[in-house]
C-alpha positions as MATLAB code, in Angstrom:
seq = 'MNAAPRVFYGWYMVGVALVSGAFQTGVGIWGVSVFVIPMEEDLGWSRAAFFLALTIRTATTGLLSPVVGPWLDTKNGPRRLMLFGSIVLGCSLMALRWVDNIWQFYLFFGVLGAVGAVGAGGIITQTILPKWFIRRRGRAMGVASMGGAMGPLFFPITIYGLISLAGWRDAWFALGVIALVLLLPLSFLLRTRPEDIGVHPDGDRDDIAPASAASAGERPRPGSVSDFSLTGRQALRSPAFWLIILAFGLGGIGLQGFQSNWIPYLEGEGIATAVATVAITVYGIFSVSARMIWGLLADRYQVRSLIVVQSLLTAASVLLLIYVVGPVMLFVFVVIFGLTMGGSFLLRPLIVANYFGREHIGAITGYMRPFQGLTAAAGPPLVALAYDALGSYFWSFVVVMVGYASTAAVITLARPPREQLERQAAYSSPAGGA';
ca = [
     -21.961   25.587   28.517;
     -18.764   24.507   26.753;
     -18.786   24.178   22.971;
     -18.560   20.594   21.659;
     -14.918   19.790   20.714;
     -14.264   20.013   16.998;
     -13.120   16.854   15.181;
      -9.325   16.671   14.981;
      -8.421   17.582   11.410;
      -6.110   14.462   11.295;
      -9.163   12.334   10.989;
     -10.013   14.173    7.722;
      -6.533   13.031    6.470;
      -7.542    9.530    7.425;
     -10.678    9.885    5.218;
      -8.707   11.195    2.280;
      -6.303    8.351    2.481;
      -9.039    5.786    2.951;
     -10.936    6.942   -0.241;
      -7.856    7.412   -2.406;
      -6.404    4.044   -1.223;
      -9.575    2.287   -2.124;
      -9.439    3.617   -5.645;
      -5.709    3.016   -6.137;
      -5.919   -0.675   -5.281;
      -9.309   -1.168   -6.708;
      -8.183   -0.093  -10.166;
      -4.445   -0.523  -10.144;
      -4.269   -4.079   -8.711;
      -7.637   -5.843   -8.428;
      -9.601   -4.166  -11.168;
      -7.063   -4.578  -13.901;
      -7.230   -8.309  -13.451;
     -10.990   -8.315  -14.564;
      -9.928   -6.707  -17.927;
      -7.339   -9.611  -18.607;
      -9.633  -12.019  -20.398;
     -11.785   -9.595  -22.496;
      -8.817   -7.593  -23.645;
      -6.814  -10.757  -24.430;
      -9.751  -12.093  -26.486;
     -10.421   -8.740  -28.286;
      -6.853   -7.640  -28.935;
      -4.957  -10.890  -29.033;
      -2.312  -10.013  -26.438;
      -0.520  -12.541  -24.333;
      -0.899  -12.707  -20.611;
       2.708  -11.780  -20.111;
       2.372   -8.751  -22.501;
      -0.680   -7.579  -20.608;
       0.902   -7.792  -17.173;
       4.014   -6.010  -18.295;
       2.001   -2.878  -17.962;
       1.811   -3.471  -14.157;
       5.609   -3.767  -14.130;
       5.924   -0.452  -16.011;
       3.490    1.203  -13.608;
       5.239   -0.061  -10.561;
       8.771    0.612  -11.906;
       7.738    4.131  -12.861;
       6.309    4.786   -9.482;
       9.575    3.612   -7.842;
      11.588    5.795  -10.098;
       9.406    8.896   -9.252;
       9.455    8.315   -5.523;
      12.823    9.771   -4.691;
      11.929   12.925   -6.498;
       8.318   13.193   -5.173;
       9.240   12.090   -1.573;
      10.799   15.409   -0.385;
       7.808   17.357   -1.750;
       5.664   15.380    0.661;
       7.485   16.978    3.586;
       6.738   20.519    2.350;
       3.741   22.689    3.422;
       1.907   22.783   -0.053;
       3.583   19.928   -1.846;
       1.056   17.060   -1.056;
      -2.031   19.193   -1.864;
      -0.597   20.318   -5.276;
       0.636   16.935   -6.095;
      -2.770   15.236   -5.434;
      -4.550   17.824   -7.541;
      -2.172   17.247  -10.464;
      -2.226   13.431  -10.012;
      -5.997   13.161   -9.832;
      -6.206   14.918  -13.263;
      -3.554   12.792  -14.892;
      -4.993    9.519  -13.441;
      -8.498   10.310  -14.582;
      -7.488   11.356  -18.085;
      -5.291    8.354  -18.516;
      -8.036    5.908  -17.583;
     -10.373    7.515  -19.965;
      -7.833    7.276  -22.732;
      -7.665    3.532  -22.366;
     -11.108    3.379  -24.122;
      -9.275    3.902  -27.422;
      -6.374    1.524  -26.935;
      -5.635   -0.726  -29.858;
      -1.912   -1.375  -29.603;
       0.033   -2.710  -26.608;
       2.301    0.308  -26.420;
      -0.711    2.467  -25.853;
      -1.725    0.432  -22.922;
       1.874    0.639  -21.557;
       1.737    4.427  -21.932;
      -1.649    5.184  -20.466;
      -1.945    2.481  -17.815;
       1.739    2.028  -17.150;
       3.506    5.386  -17.348;
       0.742    8.014  -17.043;
      -1.197    5.743  -14.631;
       1.874    5.695  -12.263;
       2.250    9.465  -12.462;
      -1.356    9.885  -11.489;
      -1.202    7.121   -8.817;
       1.774    8.786   -7.047;
       0.162   12.149   -6.996;
      -3.413   11.123   -6.404;
      -2.954   10.053   -2.764;
      -1.303    6.658   -3.351;
       1.216    7.173   -0.450;
      -0.849    9.529    1.869;
      -1.091    6.674    4.499;
       2.638    6.272    4.376;
       3.896    9.884    4.516;
       1.147   12.118    5.661;
      -0.754   10.354    8.318;
       2.458    9.629   10.485;
       2.882   13.355   10.761;
      -0.590   13.817   12.244;
      -0.543   11.019   14.687;
       1.947    9.699   17.283;
       0.058    7.981   20.221;
      -2.791    6.915   17.954;
      -0.643    6.143   14.871;
      -1.498    2.464   14.696;
      -5.236    3.124   15.110;
      -5.302    5.975   12.498;
      -3.215    4.098    9.982;
      -5.359    1.065   10.440;
      -8.491    2.876    9.630;
      -6.866    4.502    6.590;
      -5.402    1.320    5.231;
      -8.931   -0.147    5.269;
      -9.261    1.908    2.064;
      -6.832   -0.376    0.248;
      -8.949   -3.260    1.413;
     -12.140   -1.669    0.040;
     -10.493   -1.855   -3.512;
     -11.179   -5.581   -3.803;
     -14.406   -5.239   -1.845;
     -16.076   -2.951   -4.489;
     -14.154   -2.684   -7.669;
     -13.744   -6.107   -9.226;
     -17.521   -6.890   -8.964;
     -18.366   -3.324  -10.110;
     -15.940   -3.517  -13.039;
     -17.225   -6.909  -13.911;
     -20.716   -5.496  -14.150;
     -19.617   -2.553  -16.178;
     -17.851   -4.766  -18.700;
     -20.837   -7.051  -18.947;
     -23.195   -4.124  -19.633;
     -21.015   -1.790  -21.802;
     -17.868   -3.633  -22.725;
     -14.227   -3.211  -21.496;
     -13.669    0.139  -23.405;
     -16.532    1.974  -21.908;
     -15.605    0.482  -18.501;
     -12.160    2.078  -18.567;
     -13.722    5.433  -19.535;
     -16.185    5.190  -16.669;
     -13.322    4.586  -14.147;
     -11.533    7.718  -15.519;
     -14.613    9.839  -14.800;
     -14.947    8.383  -11.349;
     -11.416    9.183  -10.599;
     -11.909   12.885  -11.442;
     -15.170   13.180   -9.511;
     -13.944   11.224   -6.518;
     -10.262   12.300   -5.965;
     -10.073   15.815   -7.356;
     -12.142   17.488   -4.595;
     -10.279   15.592   -1.874;
      -7.054   17.174   -2.895;
      -8.173   20.540   -1.491;
      -8.550   18.948    1.975;
      -5.013   17.700    2.113;
      -2.532   19.336    4.573;
       0.927   18.137    5.265;
       1.164   18.394    9.174;
      -0.828   19.522   12.105;
       1.507   22.411   12.830;
       0.573   23.926    9.522;
      -2.838   24.740   10.880;
      -1.802   25.480   14.451;
      -2.566   22.188   16.195;
      -0.473   19.306   17.640;
      -0.331   15.601   16.589;
      -3.242   13.479   17.878;
      -5.112   16.746   18.526;
      -3.334   17.386   21.860;
      -3.640   20.646   23.655;
      -0.525   22.826   24.229;
      -0.269   21.768   27.797;
      -0.088   18.079   26.949;
       1.774   18.239   23.686;
       3.780   15.048   23.031;
       7.286   14.968   24.361;
      10.104   12.965   22.658;
      10.914    9.954   24.784;
      14.351    9.854   22.971;
      15.145   13.384   24.047;
      14.086   12.676   27.620;
      16.414    9.624   27.625;
      13.617    7.145   28.312;
      13.048    3.917   26.464;
       9.425    3.619   25.271;
       7.440    0.605   26.261;
       6.995   -2.039   23.523;
       4.558   -0.808   21.026;
       4.642    2.809   22.045;
       5.750    5.617   19.739;
       7.509    8.790   20.604;
       7.938   11.958   18.483;
      11.475   10.753   17.232;
      12.699   11.663   13.927;
      15.790   10.963   11.727;
      16.857   12.871    8.607;
      16.955   11.099    5.303;
      20.804   10.871    5.520;
      20.652    9.443    8.990;
      18.061    6.844    7.829;
      20.382    5.834    4.864;
      23.169    5.120    7.424;
      21.019    2.937    9.523;
      21.232   -0.828    9.149;
      17.464   -1.022    9.869;
      16.755    1.030    6.596;
      18.343   -1.587    4.355;
      17.051   -4.644    6.230;
      13.473   -3.327    5.889;
      14.082   -2.853    2.163;
      15.410   -6.368    1.846;
      12.648   -7.815    3.940;
       9.807   -6.194    2.040;
      11.623   -6.713   -1.310;
      11.682  -10.544   -0.768;
       7.818  -10.444   -0.249;
       7.328   -8.010   -2.921;
       6.488  -10.400   -5.695;
       3.440  -11.513   -3.750;
       2.137   -7.925   -3.466;
       1.077   -7.513   -7.140;
       2.292  -10.685   -9.077;
       0.223  -12.920   -6.943;
      -2.969  -11.006   -6.298;
      -3.294   -9.582   -9.803;
      -3.347  -13.131  -11.239;
      -6.095  -14.576   -9.109;
      -8.934  -14.270  -11.390;
      -7.164  -15.821  -14.396;
      -5.720  -18.579  -12.167;
      -9.212  -19.385  -10.739;
     -10.714  -19.336  -14.173;
      -8.039  -21.930  -15.192;
      -9.031  -24.072  -12.214;
     -12.662  -24.162  -13.480;
     -14.159  -21.525  -11.101;
     -16.476  -19.074  -12.923;
     -15.414  -15.427  -13.195;
     -18.442  -14.360  -11.236;
     -17.585  -16.609   -8.359;
     -13.999  -15.500   -8.409;
     -15.031  -11.809   -8.244;
     -17.361  -12.491   -5.271;
     -14.510  -14.423   -3.577;
     -12.302  -11.270   -3.971;
     -15.131   -9.200   -2.442;
     -15.197  -11.529    0.474;
     -11.356  -11.218    0.755;
     -11.960   -7.438    0.882;
     -14.457   -7.680    3.693;
     -12.110   -9.665    6.033;
      -9.111   -7.560    4.939;
     -10.948   -4.415    6.071;
     -11.749   -5.949    9.337;
      -8.301   -7.211    9.820;
      -6.552   -3.841    9.282;
      -8.389   -2.293   12.278;
      -7.350   -5.361   14.403;
      -3.738   -5.123   13.334;
      -3.841   -1.340   13.928;
      -4.973   -1.742   17.589;
      -2.367   -4.395   18.150;
       0.299   -2.188   16.738;
      -0.541    0.471   19.418;
       0.266   -2.237   22.056;
       3.031   -4.534   20.711;
       6.109   -4.135   18.678;
       5.478   -3.761   15.027;
       8.490   -5.835   13.985;
       7.019   -8.877   15.956;
       3.641   -8.401   14.425;
       5.230   -8.417   10.834;
       6.865  -11.701   11.678;
       3.577  -13.280   12.716;
       1.696  -11.750    9.838;
       4.196  -12.760    7.126;
       4.359  -16.389    8.397;
       0.557  -16.676    8.432;
       0.308  -15.238    4.951;
       2.870  -17.674    3.575;
       0.829  -20.554    5.043;
      -2.317  -19.142    3.389;
      -0.764  -19.045   -0.017;
      -0.175  -22.836    0.301;
      -3.843  -23.186    0.806;
      -4.637  -21.379   -2.469;
      -2.353  -23.782   -4.443;
      -4.563  -26.657   -3.495;
      -7.928  -24.968   -3.841;
     -10.579  -27.264   -5.265;
     -13.882  -25.749   -5.743;
     -15.760  -22.731   -4.326;
     -15.846  -23.942   -0.761;
     -12.028  -24.064   -0.422;
     -11.762  -20.814   -2.194;
     -13.894  -19.003    0.236;
     -11.992  -20.458    3.103;
      -8.721  -19.369    1.532;
      -9.923  -15.683    1.021;
     -11.126  -15.403    4.565;
      -7.810  -16.593    5.951;
      -5.740  -14.619    3.506;
      -7.834  -11.423    4.120;
      -7.213  -11.694    7.876;
      -3.483  -12.145    7.464;
      -2.519  -10.159    4.304;
      -4.686   -7.333    5.475;
      -2.152   -6.496    8.198;
       0.667   -6.107    5.704;
      -0.583   -2.960    4.145;
      -0.753   -1.296    7.631;
       2.328   -2.758    9.237;
       4.770   -1.988    6.410;
       4.358    1.707    6.378;
       3.865    1.729   10.125;
       7.282    0.257   10.885;
       8.987    2.934    8.624;
       7.096    5.752   10.483;
       7.834    4.283   13.971;
      11.563    3.590   13.190;
      12.413    6.851   11.492;
       9.905    9.406   12.784;
       7.531   11.852   11.093;
       9.519   14.879   10.091;
      11.214   13.510    7.016;
       9.042   10.437    6.318;
       8.277   11.549    2.840;
      11.913   11.677    1.780;
      12.670    8.459    3.544;
       9.801    6.681    2.021;
      10.754    8.063   -1.320;
      14.327    6.651   -0.905;
      12.924    3.190   -0.044;
      10.345    2.775   -2.751;
      12.665    2.351   -5.733;
      14.274   -0.608   -4.136;
      11.069   -2.199   -3.059;
       9.509   -1.499   -6.395;
      12.012   -3.748   -8.278;
      10.551   -6.991   -6.924;
       6.990   -5.597   -6.979;
       7.443   -4.556  -10.631;
       8.932   -7.896  -11.603;
       6.128   -9.862   -9.866;
       3.216   -9.536  -12.510;
       5.190  -10.489  -15.692;
       7.321  -13.159  -13.911;
       4.186  -14.883  -12.738;
       2.605  -14.485  -16.136;
       5.580  -15.684  -17.980;
       5.844  -18.749  -15.831;
       2.278  -19.450  -16.739;
       2.790  -19.000  -20.365;
       5.866  -21.345  -20.281;
       4.604  -23.978  -17.933;
       0.842  -23.719  -18.325;
       0.556  -23.526  -14.517;
       0.779  -21.051  -11.678;
       2.087  -23.685   -9.229;
       5.841  -22.856   -9.029;
       5.073  -19.127   -9.249;
       2.867  -19.388   -6.148;
       5.468  -21.460   -4.400;
       8.063  -18.654   -4.839;
       5.390  -16.142   -3.509;
       5.022  -18.383   -0.260;
       8.813  -18.575    0.193;
       9.046  -14.729   -0.292;
       6.638  -14.089    2.597;
       8.429  -16.614    4.819;
      11.715  -14.717    4.020;
      10.220  -11.470    4.886;
       9.555  -12.792    8.524;
      13.152  -14.034    8.807;
      14.881  -10.803    7.704;
      12.621   -8.332    9.604;
      13.783   -9.897   12.962;
      17.187   -8.473   12.331;
      15.975   -4.933   11.809;
      16.386   -3.266   15.253;
      14.973    0.248   15.743;
      17.560    2.999   14.982;
      16.480    4.755   18.340;
      18.036    1.758   20.251;
      21.267    2.155   18.341;
      21.397    5.894   19.155;
      20.721    5.239   22.722;
      23.401    2.752   23.060;
      25.865    5.165   21.300;
      24.854    7.847   23.706;
      25.329    5.586   26.705;
      28.788    4.459   25.592;
      29.862    8.022   24.998;
      28.594    9.411   28.346;
      30.876    9.474   31.498;
      28.760    6.794   33.203;
      28.823    4.574   30.068;
      32.552    4.869   29.723;
      33.360    4.182   33.362;
];
């Protein structure tokens, strides 16, 4: 009798990415919004001053990425980085219990929180999983990105309960303990690539190891992915690299500035905090479901085309939030937004992996993140400043809507680097020059 096949270790990487992604978005984007009102009332901070911490966190992450990125392509770098990051993240969250001045919040949540988030698995889905999967990359990254959707599913309502029971200070401390208990053990499971443990991507056997379609001179069918890789320098010389940065940068303000202001916006519209947190939970449920759907689609269709559809649908859903009146419309919005926006967190890292390959994806992602981080970092304080100046979120949300629509327009211009190299090879060959 043949022994039952072992589970491919790449799926353990998916599990690590899922758990760490849930914690990162749950605390760093969605959970922090629950702290806005109690910390404003207790400490007297303005909303713009509070959300500047998110800018510092995002900007610091972007500045660290080019340095950290190449480590993610080394054999032991990711494991050591996650171990260190988990400790820093947990301790920085616990330290927030004793915050009294705004600079302390900026230091612990903004600077040290960014250091911990970068190390504690924040970019596993983007840099590690593409090394483990080729044919099943969309499916694997779809499952892993569900972790990010579980952040709003569990954390806002949990944090709201913690604050109600023990106050915002003890709630921060509890999150720090959870970070240490949850993320620290996962760091020991992390491995950079399947070859490090003697297996092939997707768990293929030696006799069916994936071949590079590019090296074979064959054009992959739409949606398929070959084991094709560019170096960091080659990626920097590719027009697609800069077009992807521009496209995602235009939509970047909606990534944090929009979502992190949901609860204060809805409270201002007369919707109770408890209802708003439940609505975010519903958003998380549909966002989780959507990521698996988008992942399966990405294994069949061109990721670029899917991003166009997803971005346009997301822009339309933002318009719906602007005119939300009452809980019923709110829940209609979160369902639609969850189904559309859920695809973004999968498709954005997936197009980078599919376009540039798996061998140097850590370095390439590291080069991209500072540029993308500029708009993402500017989002929270700009939205909050507009609110402080105008007393309304209306024009801020209109800008967010236009940003998502612009992402769809620009990404259509980003052709895969593989196609450019194939055309160059065809023109330089005897047949191409005849």
